[in-house]
CSV table of C-alpha atoms in Angstrom, one decimal:
chain,number,residue,atom,x,y,z
A,1,UNK,CA,3.6,3.8,7.1
A,2,UNK,CA,4.3,5.2,3.6
A,3,UNK,CA,5.7,2.5,1.3
A,4,UNK,CA,7.8,4.1,-1.6
A,5,UNK,CA,10.6,3.6,-4.0
A,6,UNK,CA,12.6,6.0,-5.9
A,7,UNK,CA,14.2,5.8,-9.4
A,8,UNK,CA,17.1,7.7,-10.8
A,9,UNK,CA,19.7,7.1,-13.3
A,10,UNK,CA,22.3,8.3,-10.9
A,11,UNK,CA,23.4,6.3,-7.8
A,12,UNK,CA,24.3,9.4,-5.7
A,13,UNK,CA,21.0,10.9,-6.1
A,14,UNK,CA,19.2,7.6,-4.7
A,15,UNK,CA,21.8,7.6,-2.0
A,16,UNK,CA,20.8,11.2,-0.8
A,17,UNK,CA,16.7,10.3,-1.1
A,18,UNK,CA,17.3,6.9,1.2
A,19,UNK,CA,19.6,9.2,3.7
A,20,UNK,CA,16.6,11.4,3.8
A,21,UNK,CA,13.7,9.0,3.8
A,22,UNK,CA,15.6,7.4,6.9
A,23,UNK,CA,14.9,10.5,8.9
A,24,UNK,CA,11.3,10.6,8.1
A,25,UNK,CA,9.4,8.1,10.9
A,26,UNK,CA,6.4,7.9,8.3
A,27,UNK,CA,8.5,6.5,5.2
A,28,UNK,CA,9.6,3.2,4.6
A,29,UNK,CA,12.1,3.0,1.5
A,30,UNK,CA,11.1,-0.4,0.1
A,31,UNK,CA,13.5,-0.2,-3.0
A,32,UNK,CA,15.4,1.9,-5.3
A,33,UNK,CA,15.9,1.7,-8.9
A,34,UNK,CA,18.5,2.9,-11.8
A,35,UNK,CA,17.0,0.6,-14.3
A,36,UNK,CA,13.3,1.9,-15.3
A,37,UNK,CA,12.3,-1.4,-16.7
A,38,UNK,CA,12.9,-3.0,-13.2
A,39,UNK,CA,11.0,-0.3,-11.6
A,40,UNK,CA,7.8,-0.8,-13.8
A,41,UNK,CA,8.1,-4.8,-13.1
A,42,UNK,CA,8.2,-4.0,-9.4
A,43,UNK,CA,5.2,-1.2,-9.4
A,44,UNK,CA,3.2,-3.7,-11.6
A,45,UNK,CA,3.5,-6.3,-8.8
A,46,UNK,CA,3.7,-4.7,-5.6
A,47,UNK,CA,1.7,-2.2,-3.8
A,48,UNK,CA,3.9,1.4,-3.5
A,49,UNK,CA,2.1,4.3,-1.8
A,50,UNK,CA,4.4,6.7,-3.0
A,51,UNK,CA,7.1,7.3,-6.0
A,52,UNK,CA,10.2,9.5,-6.0
A,53,UNK,CA,11.2,9.8,-10.0
A,54,UNK,CA,13.6,11.4,-11.6
A,55,UNK,CA,12.4,13.0,-14.8
A,56,UNK,CA,15.8,13.1,-16.9
A,57,UNK,CA,16.8,9.8,-17.6
A,58,UNK,CA,18.8,8.2,-20.6
A,59,UNK,CA,16.4,5.7,-21.4
A,60,UNK,CA,12.9,7.8,-21.2
A,61,UNK,CA,11.5,10.8,-19.7
A,62,UNK,CA,10.2,10.3,-16.3
A,63,UNK,CA,7.2,12.0,-16.9
A,64,UNK,CA,6.6,9.7,-19.8
A,65,UNK,CA,7.4,6.9,-17.7
A,66,UNK,CA,4.5,7.8,-15.3
A,67,UNK,CA,2.3,8.3,-17.8
A,68,UNK,CA,2.9,4.5,-19.3
A,69,UNK,CA,2.3,3.1,-15.9
A,70,UNK,CA,-0.8,1.2,-15.2
A,71,UNK,CA,-1.1,1.8,-11.5
A,72,UNK,CA,0.0,5.0,-10.6
A,73,UNK,CA,1.0,5.9,-7.3
A,74,UNK,CA,1.2,9.5,-6.1
A,75,UNK,CA,4.6,10.5,-7.3
A,76,UNK,CA,7.0,13.3,-6.4
A,77,UNK,CA,9.3,14.4,-9.6
A,78,UNK,CA,13.2,15.2,-8.8
A,79,UNK,CA,15.4,17.0,-11.7
A,80,UNK,CA,18.1,19.1,-11.8
A,81,UNK,CA,16.1,21.0,-14.9
A,82,UNK,CA,13.6,23.5,-13.7
A,83,UNK,CA,11.9,23.7,-17.1
A,84,UNK,CA,10.3,20.3,-16.5
A,85,UNK,CA,8.1,21.5,-13.6
A,86,UNK,CA,5.1,22.5,-15.8
A,87,UNK,CA,5.3,18.8,-17.1
A,88,UNK,CA,5.2,17.3,-13.7
A,89,UNK,CA,2.3,19.0,-12.6
A,90,UNK,CA,0.3,18.5,-15.8
A,91,UNK,CA,0.2,14.9,-14.5
A,92,UNK,CA,-1.0,15.7,-11.0
A,93,UNK,CA,2.6,15.4,-9.2
A,94,UNK,CA,2.1,15.9,-5.6
A,95,UNK,CA,5.5,18.2,-5.8
A,96,UNK,CA,8.4,18.9,-7.7
A,97,UNK,CA,12.4,18.7,-6.4
A,98,UNK,CA,14.6,20.7,-8.0
A,99,UNK,CA,18.4,19.2,-7.6
A,100,UNK,CA,20.0,19.8,-5.3
A,101,UNK,CA,17.5,19.8,-2.9
A,102,UNK,CA,18.1,20.3,1.0
A,103,UNK,CA,16.3,18.0,3.5
A,104,UNK,CA,13.7,20.3,4.7
A,105,UNK,CA,12.4,20.9,1.4
A,106,UNK,CA,12.2,17.0,1.0
A,107,UNK,CA,10.2,16.7,3.9
A,108,UNK,CA,7.8,19.4,3.3
A,109,UNK,CA,7.1,17.5,-0.3
A,110,UNK,CA,6.9,14.4,1.9
A,111,UNK,CA,4.2,16.2,4.3
A,112,UNK,CA,2.1,16.9,1.4
A,113,UNK,CA,2.2,13.6,0.2
A,114,UNK,CA,1.4,12.2,3.2
A,115,UNK,CA,-1.9,14.7,3.5
A,116,UNK,CA,-2.5,13.4,-0.1
A,117,UNK,CA,-2.4,9.7,0.6
A,118,UNK,CA,-4.5,10.1,3.8
A,119,UNK,CA,-7.3,11.8,1.9
A,120,UNK,CA,-7.0,8.9,-0.6
A,121,UNK,CA,-7.1,6.1,2.2
A,122,UNK,CA,-10.1,8.1,3.8
A,123,UNK,CA,-11.7,7.9,0.2
A,124,UNK,CA,-10.9,4.0,0.2
A,125,UNK,CA,-12.4,3.6,3.6
A,126,UNK,CA,-16.1,4.8,2.4
A,127,UNK,CA,-15.9,1.5,-0.2
A,128,UNK,CA,-17.1,-1.9,1.3
A,129,UNK,CA,-18.3,-3.7,-1.7
A,130,UNK,CA,-17.0,-4.5,-5.0
A,131,UNK,CA,-19.1,-6.1,-8.0
A,132,UNK,CA,-17.6,-8.7,-10.4
A,133,UNK,CA,-19.0,-11.0,-13.0
A,134,UNK,CA,-19.9,-14.6,-12.2
A,135,UNK,CA,-21.2,-16.6,-14.9
A,136,UNK,CA,-23.6,-14.3,-16.6
A,137,UNK,CA,-24.4,-12.4,-13.5
A,138,UNK,CA,-22.9,-9.5,-11.7
A,139,UNK,CA,-22.5,-10.4,-8.1
A,140,UNK,CA,-22.0,-7.8,-5.2
A,141,UNK,CA,-19.2,-9.0,-2.8
A,142,UNK,CA,-18.9,-7.5,0.7
A,143,UNK,CA,-15.1,-6.7,1.3
A,144,UNK,CA,-15.4,-8.0,4.8
A,145,UNK,CA,-16.5,-11.5,3.8
A,146,UNK,CA,-13.3,-12.0,1.6
A,147,UNK,CA,-10.9,-14.3,3.1
A,148,UNK,CA,-8.6,-15.1,0.1
A,149,UNK,CA,-8.0,-14.2,-3.8
A,150,UNK,CA,-6.4,-16.6,-5.8
A,151,UNK,CA,-5.4,-16.7,-9.2
A,152,UNK,CA,-6.1,-19.4,-11.6
A,153,UNK,CA,-5.0,-18.8,-15.4
A,154,UNK,CA,-7.5,-16.3,-16.6
A,155,UNK,CA,-9.7,-16.8,-13.5
A,156,UNK,CA,-9.6,-15.6,-10.0
A,157,UNK,CA,-11.0,-17.4,-7.0
A,158,UNK,CA,-12.3,-15.2,-4.5
A,159,UNK,CA,-12.9,-17.0,-1.2
A,160,UNK,CA,-16.2,-16.1,0.7
A,161,UNK,CA,-18.5,-18.1,2.6
A,162,UNK,CA,-20.3,-20.6,2.2
A,163,UNK,CA,-18.6,-21.1,-1.2
A,164,UNK,CA,-15.7,-19.4,-3.3
A,165,UNK,CA,-16.9,-17.7,-6.4
A,166,UNK,CA,-14.9,-17.7,-9.8
A,167,UNK,CA,-14.5,-14.6,-12.1
A,168,UNK,CA,-13.0,-14.0,-15.2
A,169,UNK,CA,-10.6,-11.1,-14.1
A,170,UNK,CA,-6.4,-11.1,-13.3
A,171,UNK,CA,-5.3,-10.3,-10.1
A,172,UNK,CA,-4.0,-7.3,-11.3
A,173,UNK,CA,-7.5,-6.1,-12.4
A,174,UNK,CA,-8.9,-6.8,-8.9
A,175,UNK,CA,-5.9,-5.4,-6.9
A,176,UNK,CA,-7.1,-2.0,-8.7
A,177,UNK,CA,-10.4,-2.2,-7.0
A,178,UNK,CA,-9.2,-3.1,-3.4
A,179,UNK,CA,-8.5,-0.4,-1.0
A,180,UNK,CA,-4.8,-0.9,-0.6
A,181,UNK,CA,-4.9,-0.3,3.3
A,182,UNK,CA,-6.8,-3.6,3.6
A,183,UNK,CA,-5.5,-5.9,1.1
A,184,UNK,CA,-2.0,-6.8,0.2
A,185,UNK,CA,-0.4,-8.9,-3.0
A,186,UNK,CA,1.8,-11.5,-1.2
A,187,UNK,CA,2.6,-13.7,-4.3
A,188,UNK,CA,1.9,-13.6,-8.0
A,189,UNK,CA,-0.8,-15.9,-7.4
A,190,UNK,CA,-2.6,-14.4,-4.1
A,191,UNK,CA,-3.9,-11.4,-2.5
A,192,UNK,CA,-4.8,-11.4,1.4
A,193,UNK,CA,-6.9,-9.4,3.4
A,194,UNK,CA,-4.4,-8.2,6.0
A,195,UNK,CA,-7.4,-8.6,8.7
A,196,UNK,CA,-7.7,-12.2,8.1
A,197,UNK,CA,-3.9,-12.9,8.5
A,198,UNK,CA,-3.6,-15.5,11.6
A,199,UNK,CA,-0.1,-15.2,11.6
A,200,UNK,CA,3.1,-14.8,9.4
A,201,UNK,CA,6.8,-15.3,8.6
A,202,UNK,CA,9.1,-14.1,6.1
A,203,UNK,CA,8.4,-16.6,3.7
A,204,UNK,CA,4.6,-17.7,4.4
A,205,UNK,CA,1.2,-16.7,6.3
A,206,UNK,CA,-1.8,-18.2,7.2
A,207,UNK,CA,-5.5,-17.1,6.6
A,208,UNK,CA,-8.4,-19.3,8.1
A,209,UNK,CA,-5.6,-22.1,8.7
A,210,UNK,CA,-4.5,-22.1,4.9
A,211,UNK,CA,-1.0,-21.8,4.4
A,212,UNK,CA,-0.2,-19.2,1.5
A,213,UNK,CA,3.7,-18.5,0.4
A,214,UNK,CA,5.2,-15.2,0.1
A,215,UNK,CA,6.8,-14.7,-3.1
A,216,UNK,CA,10.3,-14.1,-3.9
A,217,UNK,CA,9.4,-10.8,-5.3
A,218,UNK,CA,7.4,-9.9,-2.4
A,219,UNK,CA,9.9,-9.4,0.4
A,220,UNK,CA,8.6,-6.4,1.5
A,221,UNK,CA,5.2,-8.3,2.9
A,222,UNK,CA,7.0,-8.9,6.0
A,223,UNK,CA,8.1,-5.9,6.9
A,224,UNK,CA,4.6,-4.3,5.8
A,225,UNK,CA,2.7,-6.7,8.0
A,226,UNK,CA,5.2,-6.3,11.0
A,227,UNK,CA,4.3,-2.4,10.7
A,228,UNK,CA,0.5,-3.1,10.6
A,229,UNK,CA,0.5,-5.5,13.6
A,230,UNK,CA,2.3,-2.7,15.8
C-alpha cells in the first residue's frame, strides 16, 4: 500500500484527487492540506510514500516547497499552468499533471509512481545494517537486531541485545537511514521495527512486551499496520 498526501490551495482540486485515489487499490490517501506549513510539519513527522503537490499556490511555489523539504518523497506535481512542467522535472518529479486531468491520466501517473517506489523498496531491501557513533567509536548495527528506537533529548537509544546503545542523533536523522518498509515512526519519541510488533490498537502497540504509545499525530499508524498485517 502506497501512503500518500495531497497539497493544494483549492479544496475542489483536493476533492478530485481524493476521489481518484479511492478508486486505486494500491493508494491510501492519508491526509490532504491547503496549508503548506501544516503539510511540512506532517511530512517531517510521518513517513509518506508519495506526494501530490500543486505548483501554483499563494504562499509558496510548489517546486520551491518541495526543494525545501528535508525528506523528499516521490512527487507528482499538479497545476493549471503548463509552463511549469520543466521546473517539475528539474526536481525529478515522477510525473506532471496538467489540470483539469482525467482519471485515466491520473491512474497512469500513479502506476509510474508505483513502479518507482517499488524500485526504491528493492534498493532498501539490500541494506541490512547501519553505522552509528557510540562514544568515540563507529558501531555497526544489524537492522534485524533492533527491537526499538527511543528519543532521549539530544540522543537516541537503540534497543539491541544484549544491551541498548546511546548515540548522539535525532530520531529524524536515524529515520532517514532506515528502510521505510521495515521501520515506522509511531510517536515523536519512538520508531519501531514492524516485524517486532506483537500487537497493536489505535492508541498503543507492544514490542517485546514493552507498551509504546501511538502519538496523536500518528493516527495513520493503525491503518498502516492493519494493511501490513493482512
